[in-house]
PDB file of C-alpha atoms and ligand atoms in Angstrom:
ATOM      1  CA  MET A1369     -30.307 131.446 -45.842  1.00 53.00           C
ATOM      2  CA  THR A1370     -32.772 130.714 -43.078  1.00 47.00           C
ATOM      3  CA  LEU A1371     -34.021 133.619 -40.963  1.00 40.00           C
ATOM      4  CA  SER A1372     -31.991 132.378 -38.013  1.00 42.00           C
ATOM      5  CA  SER A1373     -28.709 132.632 -39.979  1.00 54.00           C
ATOM      6  CA  PRO A1374     -26.326 135.264 -38.712  1.00 65.00           C
ATOM      7  CA  THR A1375     -26.117 138.312 -40.947  1.00 87.00           C
ATOM      8  CA  HIS A1376     -23.561 138.048 -43.711  1.00 91.00           C
ATOM      9  CA  ARG A1377     -21.576 141.175 -44.486  1.00 90.00           C
ATOM     10  CA  PRO A1378     -21.088 141.325 -48.293  1.00 92.00           C
ATOM     11  CA  ARG A1379     -17.438 140.970 -49.347  1.00 92.00           C
ATOM     12  CA  LYS A1380     -16.606 143.440 -52.071  1.00 90.00           C
ATOM     13  CA  ALA A1381     -13.456 141.553 -53.084  1.00 89.00           C
ATOM     14  CA  LEU A1382     -15.630 138.530 -53.940  1.00 94.00           C
ATOM     15  CA  GLY A1383     -18.076 140.596 -56.016  1.00 89.00           C
ATOM     16  CA  GLN A1384     -20.888 139.959 -53.540  1.00 94.00           C
ATOM     17  CA  HIS A1385     -23.974 141.806 -54.760  1.00 96.00           C
ATOM     18  CA  PHE A1386     -26.949 139.745 -53.669  1.00 96.00           C
ATOM     19  CA  LEU A1387     -29.995 139.656 -55.885  1.00 97.00           C
ATOM     20  CA  HIS A1388     -33.239 140.496 -54.074  1.00 97.00           C
ATOM     21  CA  ASP A1389     -35.751 141.496 -56.767  1.00 98.00           C
ATOM     22  CA  PRO A1390     -38.472 138.797 -56.968  1.00 98.00           C
ATOM     23  CA  GLY A1391     -39.456 139.833 -60.499  1.00 98.00           C
ATOM     24  CA  VAL A1392     -35.889 139.416 -61.800  1.00 98.00           C
ATOM     25  CA  ILE A1393     -35.468 136.110 -59.964  1.00 98.00           C
ATOM     26  CA  ALA A1394     -38.699 134.855 -61.566  1.00 98.00           C
ATOM     27  CA  ARG A1395     -37.526 135.950 -65.035  1.00 98.00           C
ATOM     28  CA  ILE A1396     -34.201 134.142 -64.606  1.00 98.00           C
ATOM     29  CA  LEU A1397     -35.983 130.989 -63.465  1.00 98.00           C
ATOM     30  CA  ALA A1398     -38.371 131.183 -66.422  1.00 98.00           C
ATOM     31  CA  ALA A1399     -35.382 131.556 -68.792  1.00 98.00           C
ATOM     32  CA  ILE A1400     -33.642 128.520 -67.278  1.00 98.00           C
ATOM     33  CA  ALA A1401     -36.842 126.430 -67.155  1.00 98.00           C
ATOM     34  CA  PRO A1402     -35.261 123.907 -64.735  1.00 98.00           C
ATOM     35  CA  GLN A1403     -36.473 120.290 -64.907  1.00 98.00           C
ATOM     36  CA  PRO A1404     -36.297 117.743 -62.061  1.00 98.00           C
ATOM     37  CA  ASP A1405     -33.540 115.597 -63.567  1.00 98.00           C
ATOM     38  CA  ASP A1406     -31.350 118.399 -64.863  1.00 98.00           C
ATOM     39  CA  ARG A1407     -27.687 118.072 -63.941  1.00 98.00           C
ATOM     40  CA  MET A1408     -27.155 121.620 -62.707  1.00 98.00           C
ATOM     41  CA  VAL A1409     -24.422 123.647 -61.053  1.00 98.00           C
ATOM     42  CA  GLU A1410     -24.717 127.117 -59.612  1.00 98.00           C
ATOM     43  CA  ILE A1411     -21.588 129.268 -59.423  1.00 98.00           C
ATOM     44  CA  GLY A1412     -21.620 131.521 -56.366  1.00 98.00           C
ATOM     45  CA  PRO A1413     -24.910 130.713 -54.579  1.00 98.00           C
ATOM     46  CA  GLY A1414     -24.259 133.459 -52.037  1.00 97.00           C
ATOM     47  CA  LEU A1415     -27.301 133.750 -49.791  1.00 97.00           C
ATOM     48  CA  GLY A1416     -29.435 131.620 -52.097  1.00 97.00           C
ATOM     49  CA  ALA A1417     -31.455 134.098 -54.185  1.00 97.00           C
ATOM     50  CA  LEU A1418     -31.362 131.685 -57.128  1.00 98.00           C
ATOM     51  CA  THR A1419     -30.472 128.506 -55.230  1.00 98.00           C
ATOM     52  CA  ARG A1420     -33.742 128.123 -53.346  1.00 98.00           C
ATOM     53  CA  PRO A1421     -36.048 128.765 -56.322  1.00 98.00           C
ATOM     54  CA  LEU A1422     -33.932 126.324 -58.371  1.00 98.00           C
ATOM     55  CA  LEU A1423     -34.267 123.705 -55.640  1.00 98.00           C
ATOM     56  CA  ALA A1424     -38.043 123.974 -55.954  1.00 98.00           C
ATOM     57  CA  HIS A1425     -37.623 122.434 -59.439  1.00 98.00           C
ATOM     58  CA  VAL A1426     -34.515 120.234 -59.543  1.00 98.00           C
ATOM     59  CA  ARG A1427     -33.891 117.081 -57.524  1.00 98.00           C
ATOM     60  CA  HIS A1428     -30.258 117.965 -56.861  1.00 98.00           C
ATOM     61  CA  LEU A1429     -27.965 120.953 -57.266  1.00 98.00           C
ATOM     62  CA  HIS A1430     -24.178 121.389 -57.231  1.00 98.00           C
ATOM     63  CA  LEU A1431     -22.921 124.632 -55.668  1.00 98.00           C
ATOM     64  CA  VAL A1432     -19.468 126.148 -56.237  1.00 98.00           C
ATOM     65  CA  GLU A1433     -18.769 128.830 -53.638  1.00 98.00           C
ATOM     66  CA  ILE A1434     -15.398 130.340 -52.745  1.00 97.00           C
ATOM     67  CA  ASP A1435     -16.535 132.193 -49.612  1.00 97.00           C
ATOM     68  CA  ARG A1436     -15.616 129.992 -46.663  1.00 97.00           C
ATOM     69  CA  ASP A1437     -18.454 131.246 -44.433  1.00 96.00           C
ATOM     70  CA  LEU A1438     -21.124 130.894 -47.097  1.00 97.00           C
ATOM     71  CA  ALA A1439     -19.858 127.445 -48.100  1.00 98.00           C
ATOM     72  CA  ALA A1440     -20.022 126.392 -44.419  1.00 98.00           C
ATOM     73  CA  ARG A1441     -23.632 127.558 -44.205  1.00 97.00           C
ATOM     74  CA  TRP A1442     -24.541 125.561 -47.315  1.00 98.00           C
ATOM     75  CA  ARG A1443     -22.747 122.483 -45.929  1.00 98.00           C
ATOM     76  CA  ALA A1444     -24.878 122.812 -42.789  1.00 98.00           C
ATOM     77  CA  GLU A1445     -27.988 122.926 -44.984  1.00 98.00           C
ATOM     78  CA  ALA A1446     -26.793 119.839 -46.846  1.00 98.00           C
ATOM     79  CA  ALA A1447     -26.295 118.044 -43.524  1.00 98.00           C
ATOM     80  CA  ALA A1448     -29.861 119.027 -42.622  1.00 98.00           C
ATOM     81  CA  GLY A1449     -31.118 117.344 -45.794  1.00 98.00           C
ATOM     82  CA  LEU A1450     -31.074 119.956 -48.568  1.00 98.00           C
ATOM     83  CA  PRO A1451     -30.275 118.054 -51.827  1.00 98.00           C
ATOM     84  CA  ILE A1452     -27.086 119.912 -52.669  1.00 98.00           C
ATOM     85  CA  SER A1453     -23.407 119.086 -53.148  1.00 98.00           C
ATOM     86  CA  VAL A1454     -21.238 121.901 -51.862  1.00 98.00           C
ATOM     87  CA  HIS A1455     -17.896 122.503 -53.570  1.00 98.00           C
ATOM     88  CA  GLU A1456     -15.941 125.099 -51.624  1.00 98.00           C
ATOM     89  CA  ALA A1457     -13.741 126.168 -54.526  1.00 98.00           C
ATOM     90  CA  ASP A1458     -12.621 128.880 -56.883  1.00 98.00           C
ATOM     91  CA  ALA A1459     -14.804 128.578 -59.985  1.00 98.00           C
ATOM     92  CA  LEU A1460     -11.775 129.618 -62.071  1.00 98.00           C
ATOM     93  CA  ALA A1461     -10.010 126.396 -61.088  1.00 98.00           C
ATOM     94  CA  PHE A1462     -13.064 124.157 -60.749  1.00 98.00           C
ATOM     95  CA  ASP A1463     -13.285 121.091 -63.008  1.00 98.00           C
ATOM     96  CA  PHE A1464     -16.838 121.476 -64.353  1.00 98.00           C
ATOM     97  CA  ALA A1465     -16.355 118.506 -66.697  1.00 96.00           C
ATOM     98  CA  ALA A1466     -15.961 116.256 -63.627  1.00 97.00           C
ATOM     99  CA  LEU A1467     -19.659 116.801 -62.768  1.00 97.00           C
ATOM    100  CA  GLY A1468     -20.634 114.801 -65.848  1.00 95.00           C
ATOM    101  CA  PRO A1469     -22.070 115.435 -69.312  1.00 96.00           C
ATOM    102  CA  GLY A1470     -24.981 117.691 -70.230  1.00 97.00           C
ATOM    103  CA  LEU A1471     -24.293 120.070 -67.356  1.00 98.00           C
ATOM    104  CA  ARG A1472     -26.445 123.182 -66.987  1.00 98.00           C
ATOM    105  CA  VAL A1473     -24.535 126.116 -65.475  1.00 98.00           C
ATOM    106  CA  VAL A1474     -26.218 129.046 -63.766  1.00 98.00           C
ATOM    107  CA  GLY A1475     -24.803 131.952 -61.835  1.00 97.00           C
ATOM    108  CA  ASN A1476     -24.977 135.581 -60.881  1.00 96.00           C
ATOM    109  CA  LEU A1477     -21.253 135.891 -61.365  1.00 93.00           C
ATOM    110  CA  PRO A1478     -18.648 137.962 -59.571  1.00 90.00           C
ATOM    111  CA  TYR A1479     -17.958 140.570 -62.245  1.00 90.00           C
ATOM    112  CA  ASN A1480     -14.268 140.974 -61.420  1.00 90.00           C
ATOM    113  CA  ILE A1481     -13.487 137.482 -62.761  1.00 94.00           C
ATOM    114  CA  SER A1482     -16.062 137.266 -65.538  1.00 94.00           C
ATOM    115  CA  THR A1483     -13.722 137.194 -68.564  1.00 95.00           C
ATOM    116  CA  PRO A1484     -11.327 134.487 -67.284  1.00 96.00           C
ATOM    117  CA  LEU A1485     -14.325 132.528 -65.999  1.00 97.00           C
ATOM    118  CA  LEU A1486     -15.984 132.658 -69.429  1.00 97.00           C
ATOM    119  CA  PHE A1487     -12.778 131.349 -71.028  1.00 96.00           C
ATOM    120  CA  HIS A1488     -12.573 128.625 -68.371  1.00 97.00           C
ATOM    121  CA  LEU A1489     -16.181 127.593 -69.059  1.00 97.00           C
ATOM    122  CA  ALA A1490     -15.573 127.714 -72.829  1.00 96.00           C
ATOM    123  CA  ALA A1491     -12.802 125.148 -72.373  1.00 94.00           C
ATOM    124  CA  ALA A1492     -15.404 122.789 -70.838  1.00 95.00           C
ATOM    125  CA  ALA A1493     -18.069 123.588 -73.484  1.00 95.00           C
ATOM    126  CA  GLY A1494     -18.177 119.986 -74.717  1.00 94.00           C
ATOM    127  CA  HIS A1495     -19.548 118.898 -71.316  1.00 96.00           C
ATOM    128  CA  LEU A1496     -22.150 121.651 -71.008  1.00 98.00           C
ATOM    129  CA  ARG A1497     -25.759 121.775 -72.148  1.00 98.00           C
ATOM    130  CA  ASP A1498     -26.292 125.480 -71.544  1.00 98.00           C
ATOM    131  CA  LEU A1499     -25.338 128.405 -69.328  1.00 98.00           C
ATOM    132  CA  HIS A1500     -27.493 131.194 -67.896  1.00 98.00           C
ATOM    133  CA  LEU A1501     -25.319 133.916 -66.430  1.00 98.00           C
ATOM    134  CA  MET A1502     -25.768 137.348 -64.913  1.00 98.00           C
ATOM    135  CA  LEU A1503     -22.870 139.606 -65.858  1.00 98.00           C
ATOM    136  CA  GLN A1504     -22.031 143.234 -66.242  1.00 97.00           C
ATOM    137  CA  LYS A1505     -24.204 144.539 -69.120  1.00 98.00           C
ATOM    138  CA  GLU A1506     -21.193 145.841 -71.010  1.00 97.00           C
ATOM    139  CA  VAL A1507     -19.587 142.372 -70.908  1.00 98.00           C
ATOM    140  CA  VAL A1508     -22.778 140.742 -72.225  1.00 98.00           C
ATOM    141  CA  GLU A1509     -22.832 143.288 -75.055  1.00 98.00           C
ATOM    142  CA  ARG A1510     -19.233 142.399 -75.930  1.00 98.00           C
ATOM    143  CA  MET A1511     -20.069 138.683 -75.839  1.00 98.00           C
ATOM    144  CA  ALA A1512     -22.972 139.072 -78.267  1.00 98.00           C
ATOM    145  CA  ALA A1513     -21.488 141.821 -80.493  1.00 98.00           C
ATOM    146  CA  THR A1514     -21.382 141.577 -84.279  1.00 98.00           C
ATOM    147  CA  PRO A1515     -18.438 142.551 -86.556  1.00 97.00           C
ATOM    148  CA  GLY A1516     -17.842 146.228 -87.171  1.00 95.00           C
ATOM    149  CA  THR A1517     -19.478 147.381 -83.932  1.00 96.00           C
ATOM    150  CA  PRO A1518     -17.466 149.012 -81.113  1.00 95.00           C
ATOM    151  CA  ALA A1519     -18.205 146.167 -78.659  1.00 97.00           C
ATOM    152  CA  TYR A1520     -16.912 143.486 -81.071  1.00 97.00           C
ATOM    153  CA  GLY A1521     -13.584 142.045 -79.955  1.00 97.00           C
ATOM    154  CA  ARG A1522     -11.651 139.019 -78.817  1.00 97.00           C
ATOM    155  CA  LEU A1523     -14.329 137.998 -76.287  1.00 97.00           C
ATOM    156  CA  SER A1524     -17.074 138.105 -78.969  1.00 98.00           C
ATOM    157  CA  VAL A1525     -15.100 135.996 -81.450  1.00 98.00           C
ATOM    158  CA  MET A1526     -13.756 133.446 -78.956  1.00 97.00           C
ATOM    159  CA  LEU A1527     -17.160 132.836 -77.362  1.00 97.00           C
ATOM    160  CA  GLN A1528     -19.152 132.838 -80.591  1.00 97.00           C
ATOM    161  CA  ALA A1529     -16.758 130.204 -81.969  1.00 96.00           C
ATOM    162  CA  ARG A1530     -17.927 127.859 -79.175  1.00 96.00           C
ATOM    163  CA  PHE A1531     -21.447 129.045 -78.254  1.00 98.00           C
ATOM    164  CA  ARG A1532     -24.637 130.552 -79.534  1.00 98.00           C
ATOM    165  CA  VAL A1533     -24.797 133.722 -77.418  1.00 98.00           C
ATOM    166  CA  VAL A1534     -28.212 135.204 -76.633  1.00 98.00           C
ATOM    167  CA  LYS A1535     -28.609 138.333 -74.531  1.00 98.00           C
ATOM    168  CA  LEU A1536     -31.852 137.949 -72.569  1.00 98.00           C
ATOM    169  CA  PHE A1537     -32.559 141.104 -70.511  1.00 98.00           C
ATOM    170  CA  ASN A1538     -31.012 143.932 -68.513  1.00 98.00           C
ATOM    171  CA  VAL A1539     -31.052 144.158 -64.715  1.00 98.00           C
ATOM    172  CA  PRO A1540     -30.603 147.559 -62.996  1.00 98.00           C
ATOM    173  CA  PRO A1541     -28.343 148.036 -59.937  1.00 98.00           C
ATOM    174  CA  GLY A1542     -31.290 148.503 -57.546  1.00 98.00           C
ATOM    175  CA  CYS A1543     -32.143 144.799 -57.854  1.00 98.00           C
ATOM    176  CA  PHE A1544     -29.024 143.895 -55.805  1.00 97.00           C
ATOM    177  CA  ASN A1545     -27.876 144.451 -52.269  1.00 95.00           C
ATOM    178  CA  PRO A1546     -25.512 146.259 -52.149  1.00 95.00           C
ATOM    179  CA  PRO A1547     -26.174 147.750 -55.593  1.00 96.00           C
ATOM    180  CA  PRO A1548     -23.235 147.479 -58.021  1.00 95.00           C
ATOM    181  CA  LYS A1549     -21.984 150.602 -59.815  1.00 95.00           C
ATOM    182  CA  VAL A1550     -22.842 149.125 -63.224  1.00 96.00           C
ATOM    183  CA  ASP A1551     -25.871 147.749 -65.049  1.00 98.00           C
ATOM    184  CA  SER A1552     -26.169 143.988 -65.380  1.00 98.00           C
ATOM    185  CA  ALA A1553     -27.666 141.645 -67.944  1.00 98.00           C
ATOM    186  CA  VAL A1554     -28.599 137.985 -68.202  1.00 98.00           C
ATOM    187  CA  VAL A1555     -27.174 135.976 -71.074  1.00 98.00           C
ATOM    188  CA  ARG A1556     -27.758 132.442 -72.373  1.00 98.00           C
ATOM    189  CA  LEU A1557     -24.924 130.431 -73.933  1.00 98.00           C
ATOM    190  CA  ILE A1558     -25.588 127.215 -75.835  1.00 98.00           C
ATOM    191  CA  PRO A1559     -22.534 125.205 -76.938  1.00 97.00           C
ATOM    192  CA  LEU A1560     -22.308 124.642 -80.676  1.00 96.00           C
ATOM    193  CA  ALA A1561     -22.344 121.033 -81.816  1.00 92.00           C
ATOM    194  CA  GLU A1562     -19.051 119.744 -83.227  1.00 86.00           C
ATOM    195  CA  ALA A1563     -20.301 120.075 -86.814  1.00 85.00           C
ATOM    196  CA  GLU A1564     -21.482 123.670 -86.219  1.00 90.00           C
ATOM    197  CA  ARG A1565     -18.138 124.885 -84.909  1.00 88.00           C
ATOM    198  CA  PRO A1566     -16.558 127.186 -87.448  1.00 87.00           C
ATOM    199  CA  CYS A1567     -12.943 126.212 -86.908  1.00 87.00           C
ATOM    200  CA  ARG A1568     -10.901 122.996 -87.015  1.00 88.00           C
ATOM    201  CA  ASN A1569      -7.700 124.503 -85.654  1.00 92.00           C
ATOM    202  CA  PRO A1570      -8.650 126.140 -82.326  1.00 92.00           C
ATOM    203  CA  GLU A1571      -5.106 126.914 -81.178  1.00 94.00           C
ATOM    204  CA  ARG A1572      -4.155 128.801 -84.334  1.00 96.00           C
ATOM    205  CA  PHE A1573      -7.605 130.450 -84.274  1.00 96.00           C
ATOM    206  CA  ALA A1574      -7.017 131.716 -80.707  1.00 96.00           C
ATOM    207  CA  THR A1575      -3.569 133.048 -81.668  1.00 97.00           C
ATOM    208  CA  LEU A1576      -4.849 134.889 -84.753  1.00 97.00           C
ATOM    209  CA  VAL A1577      -7.769 136.423 -82.858  1.00 97.00           C
ATOM    210  CA  ALA A1578      -5.485 137.615 -80.030  1.00 97.00           C
ATOM    211  CA  LEU A1579      -3.061 139.159 -82.548  1.00 97.00           C
ATOM    212  CA  ALA A1580      -5.796 140.794 -84.632  1.00 97.00           C
ATOM    213  CA  PHE A1581      -7.355 142.482 -81.586  1.00 97.00           C
ATOM    214  CA  GLY A1582      -4.073 143.157 -79.768  1.00 95.00           C
ATOM    215  CA  GLN A1583      -3.666 146.278 -81.896  1.00 92.00           C
ATOM    216  CA  ARG A1584      -7.212 147.066 -82.986  1.00 87.00           C
ATOM    217  CA  ARG A1585      -6.379 150.017 -85.226  1.00 90.00           C
ATOM    218  CA  LYS A1586      -3.815 148.143 -87.316  1.00 96.00           C
ATOM    219  CA  THR A1587      -4.603 146.241 -90.487  1.00 97.00           C
ATOM    220  CA  LEU A1588      -4.514 142.458 -90.745  1.00 98.00           C
ATOM    221  CA  ARG A1589      -1.442 142.778 -92.990  1.00 97.00           C
ATOM    222  CA  ASN A1590       0.391 144.147 -89.937  1.00 97.00           C
ATOM    223  CA  THR A1591      -1.184 142.297 -87.030  1.00 97.00           C
ATOM    224  CA  LEU A1592      -1.004 138.883 -88.731  1.00 97.00           C
ATOM    225  CA  LYS A1593       2.453 139.371 -90.253  1.00 96.00           C
ATOM    226  CA  GLY A1594       4.377 136.119 -90.055  1.00 94.00           C
ATOM    227  CA  MET A1595       1.116 134.170 -89.493  1.00 95.00           C
ATOM    228  CA  VAL A1596      -0.890 134.706 -92.705  1.00 96.00           C
ATOM    229  CA  ASP A1597       0.724 135.390 -96.076  1.00 95.00           C
ATOM    230  CA  ALA A1598      -0.576 137.437 -99.033  1.00 96.00           C
ATOM    231  CA  ALA A1599      -1.446 134.288-101.005  1.00 96.00           C
ATOM    232  CA  THR A1600      -3.715 133.069 -98.209  1.00 96.00           C
ATOM    233  CA  PHE A1601      -5.503 136.414 -97.957  1.00 97.00           C
ATOM    234  CA  ALA A1602      -5.977 136.343-101.727  1.00 97.00           C
ATOM    235  CA  ALA A1603      -7.159 132.723-101.813  1.00 97.00           C
ATOM    236  CA  LEU A1604      -9.774 133.465 -99.146  1.00 97.00           C
ATOM    237  CA  GLY A1605     -10.840 136.794-100.665  1.00 97.00           C
ATOM    238  CA  ILE A1606     -10.007 138.671 -97.456  1.00 98.00           C
ATOM    239  CA  ASP A1607      -8.527 142.137 -97.994  1.00 98.00           C
ATOM    240  CA  PRO A1608      -5.377 142.384 -95.808  1.00 98.00           C
ATOM    241  CA  GLY A1609      -6.052 146.131 -95.540  1.00 98.00           C
ATOM    242  CA  ARG A1610      -9.050 145.374 -93.292  1.00 97.00           C
ATOM    243  CA  ARG A1611      -8.875 145.546 -89.516  1.00 97.00           C
ATOM    244  CA  GLY A1612      -9.592 142.539 -87.315  1.00 96.00           C
ATOM    245  CA  GLU A1613     -12.697 144.206 -85.922  1.00 96.00           C
ATOM    246  CA  THR A1614     -14.397 143.850 -89.344  1.00 97.00           C
ATOM    247  CA  LEU A1615     -13.818 140.084 -89.672  1.00 97.00           C
ATOM    248  CA  SER A1616     -16.609 137.616 -88.957  1.00 97.00           C
ATOM    249  CA  VAL A1617     -16.014 134.536 -86.804  1.00 97.00           C
ATOM    250  CA  ALA A1618     -16.203 132.443 -90.000  1.00 96.00           C
ATOM    251  CA  GLU A1619     -13.506 134.575 -91.663  1.00 97.00           C
ATOM    252  CA  PHE A1620     -11.180 134.168 -88.649  1.00 97.00           C
ATOM    253  CA  ALA A1621     -11.839 130.416 -88.838  1.00 96.00           C
ATOM    254  CA  ALA A1622     -11.046 130.350 -92.552  1.00 96.00           C
ATOM    255  CA  LEU A1623      -7.731 132.124 -91.901  1.00 97.00           C
ATOM    256  CA  ALA A1624      -6.898 129.705 -89.081  1.00 96.00           C
ATOM    257  CA  ASP A1625      -7.797 126.599 -91.073  1.00 94.00           C
ATOM    258  CA  TYR A1626      -6.284 127.533 -94.441  1.00 92.00           C
ATOM    259  CA  PRO A1627      -3.113 125.536 -95.136  1.00 82.00           C
ATOM    260  CA  VAL A1628      -0.093 127.801 -94.914  1.00 55.00           C
ATOM    261  CA  SER A1629       1.202 128.419 -98.435  1.00 41.00           C
ATOM    262  CA  ALA A1630       4.239 126.348 -99.425  1.00 40.00           C
ATOM    263  CA  THR A1631       5.808 129.458-100.955  1.00 43.00           C
ATOM    264  CA  PHE A1632       5.374 131.524 -97.793  1.00 45.00           C
ATOM    265  CA  GLN A1633       8.593 132.615 -96.143  1.00 45.00           C
ATOM    266  CA  SER A1634       8.409 133.843 -92.583  1.00 46.00           C
ATOM    267  CA  PRO A1635      10.012 137.301 -92.254  1.00 45.00           C
ATOM    268  CA  ASP A1636      11.939 136.145 -89.144  1.00 41.00           C
TER     269      ASP A1636
HETATM  270  N1  SAM B 965     -26.121 133.981 -56.409  1.00 95.64           N
HETATM  271  C1  SAM B 965     -26.190 134.988 -55.366  1.00 95.64           C
HETATM  272  C2  SAM B 965     -27.237 136.037 -55.713  1.00 95.64           C
HETATM  273  O1  SAM B 965     -27.673 136.051 -56.889  1.00 95.64           O
HETATM  274  O2  SAM B 965     -27.600 136.826 -54.855  1.00 95.64           O
HETATM  275  C3  SAM B 965     -24.836 135.652 -55.123  1.00 95.64           C
HETATM  276  C4  SAM B 965     -24.253 136.392 -56.289  1.00 95.64           C
HETATM  277  S1  SAM B 965     -22.796 137.346 -55.923  1.00 95.64           S
HETATM  278  C5  SAM B 965     -22.835 138.491 -57.300  1.00 95.64           C
HETATM  279  C6  SAM B 965     -21.421 136.308 -56.416  1.00 95.64           C
HETATM  280  C7  SAM B 965     -21.196 135.050 -55.611  1.00 95.64           C
HETATM  281  O3  SAM B 965     -20.058 134.367 -56.156  1.00 95.64           O
HETATM  282  C8  SAM B 965     -20.891 135.261 -54.142  1.00 95.64           C
HETATM  283  O4  SAM B 965     -21.563 134.291 -53.383  1.00 95.64           O
HETATM  284  C9  SAM B 965     -19.373 135.075 -54.054  1.00 95.64           C
HETATM  285  O5  SAM B 965     -18.923 134.669 -52.791  1.00 95.64           O
HETATM  286  C10 SAM B 965     -19.153 134.012 -55.104  1.00 95.64           C
HETATM  287  N2  SAM B 965     -17.804 134.024 -55.691  1.00 95.64           N
HETATM  288  C11 SAM B 965     -16.978 135.084 -55.883  1.00 95.64           C
HETATM  289  N3  SAM B 965     -15.836 134.694 -56.472  1.00 95.64           N
HETATM  290  C12 SAM B 965     -15.949 133.356 -56.696  1.00 95.64           C
HETATM  291  C13 SAM B 965     -15.091 132.375 -57.260  1.00 95.64           C
HETATM  292  N4  SAM B 965     -13.900 132.712 -57.766  1.00 95.64           N
HETATM  293  N5  SAM B 965     -15.516 131.101 -57.286  1.00 95.64           N
HETATM  294  C14 SAM B 965     -16.727 130.750 -56.784  1.00 95.64           C
HETATM  295  N6  SAM B 965     -17.577 131.629 -56.222  1.00 95.64           N
HETATM  296  C15 SAM B 965     -17.199 132.920 -56.175  1.00 95.64           C
END
């Protein structure tokens, strides 16, 4: 905001931790590498730590901000000529696809809504070019985790089925005002092209993944009972005595896509 703006008291309920470290801001900008004609949207511009540096590079920027006071300030800036479109909205309900194809998404996200927001953005993946997001470090580690590691779970599999996930760097609490209680990290997500996507049956895939991780310690034979029969496990060479946490994204996709055996009888 401009120096004459009244002070804004950070709202904890909206996850308002404002970035102030110039080195981190420069690293995020370098990672995004914004170009003048990029179609770009920032989620949660707050006081503009990323917004203003982005506007030094792009011709226009969409902002999605839920805080009524902050949105009003940005609308005043738009009226004064800043090349922004202000959407006072909840990012969880915002129609990102409506902004057009090839959208670049950036944001230092409110951590309390990060998982549902990631699922919401994944649903619009076909309209996105890339995403650069600041999140709680532990969430970024779950997003990028590989099979058999403690952080690997539903979030890892569901996101990696739609995106290439690249953890970029960590950001300590002292870089924000007020400092959050947790470490943060910046992550890049690049949507997979249609041909690169591992699964053809996304609804069944989502169901199997939720079941397999719903009871992490149980074997696939138990968690996927009624969904995958012994013949399918055998045909795919997947041991039903394994746990979901050991399965790769490709193996989940194979289970989801394999035609259900004609001989299979549901136990119900
Ligand atoms: N981008 C600024 C920065 O880096 O300093 C602010 C980041 S702050 C962590 C999160 C921002 O997201 C705040 O501006 C907050 O008001 C906004 N926000 C919180 N919940 C939101 C939601 N559901 N939809 C859109 N914006 C939201």
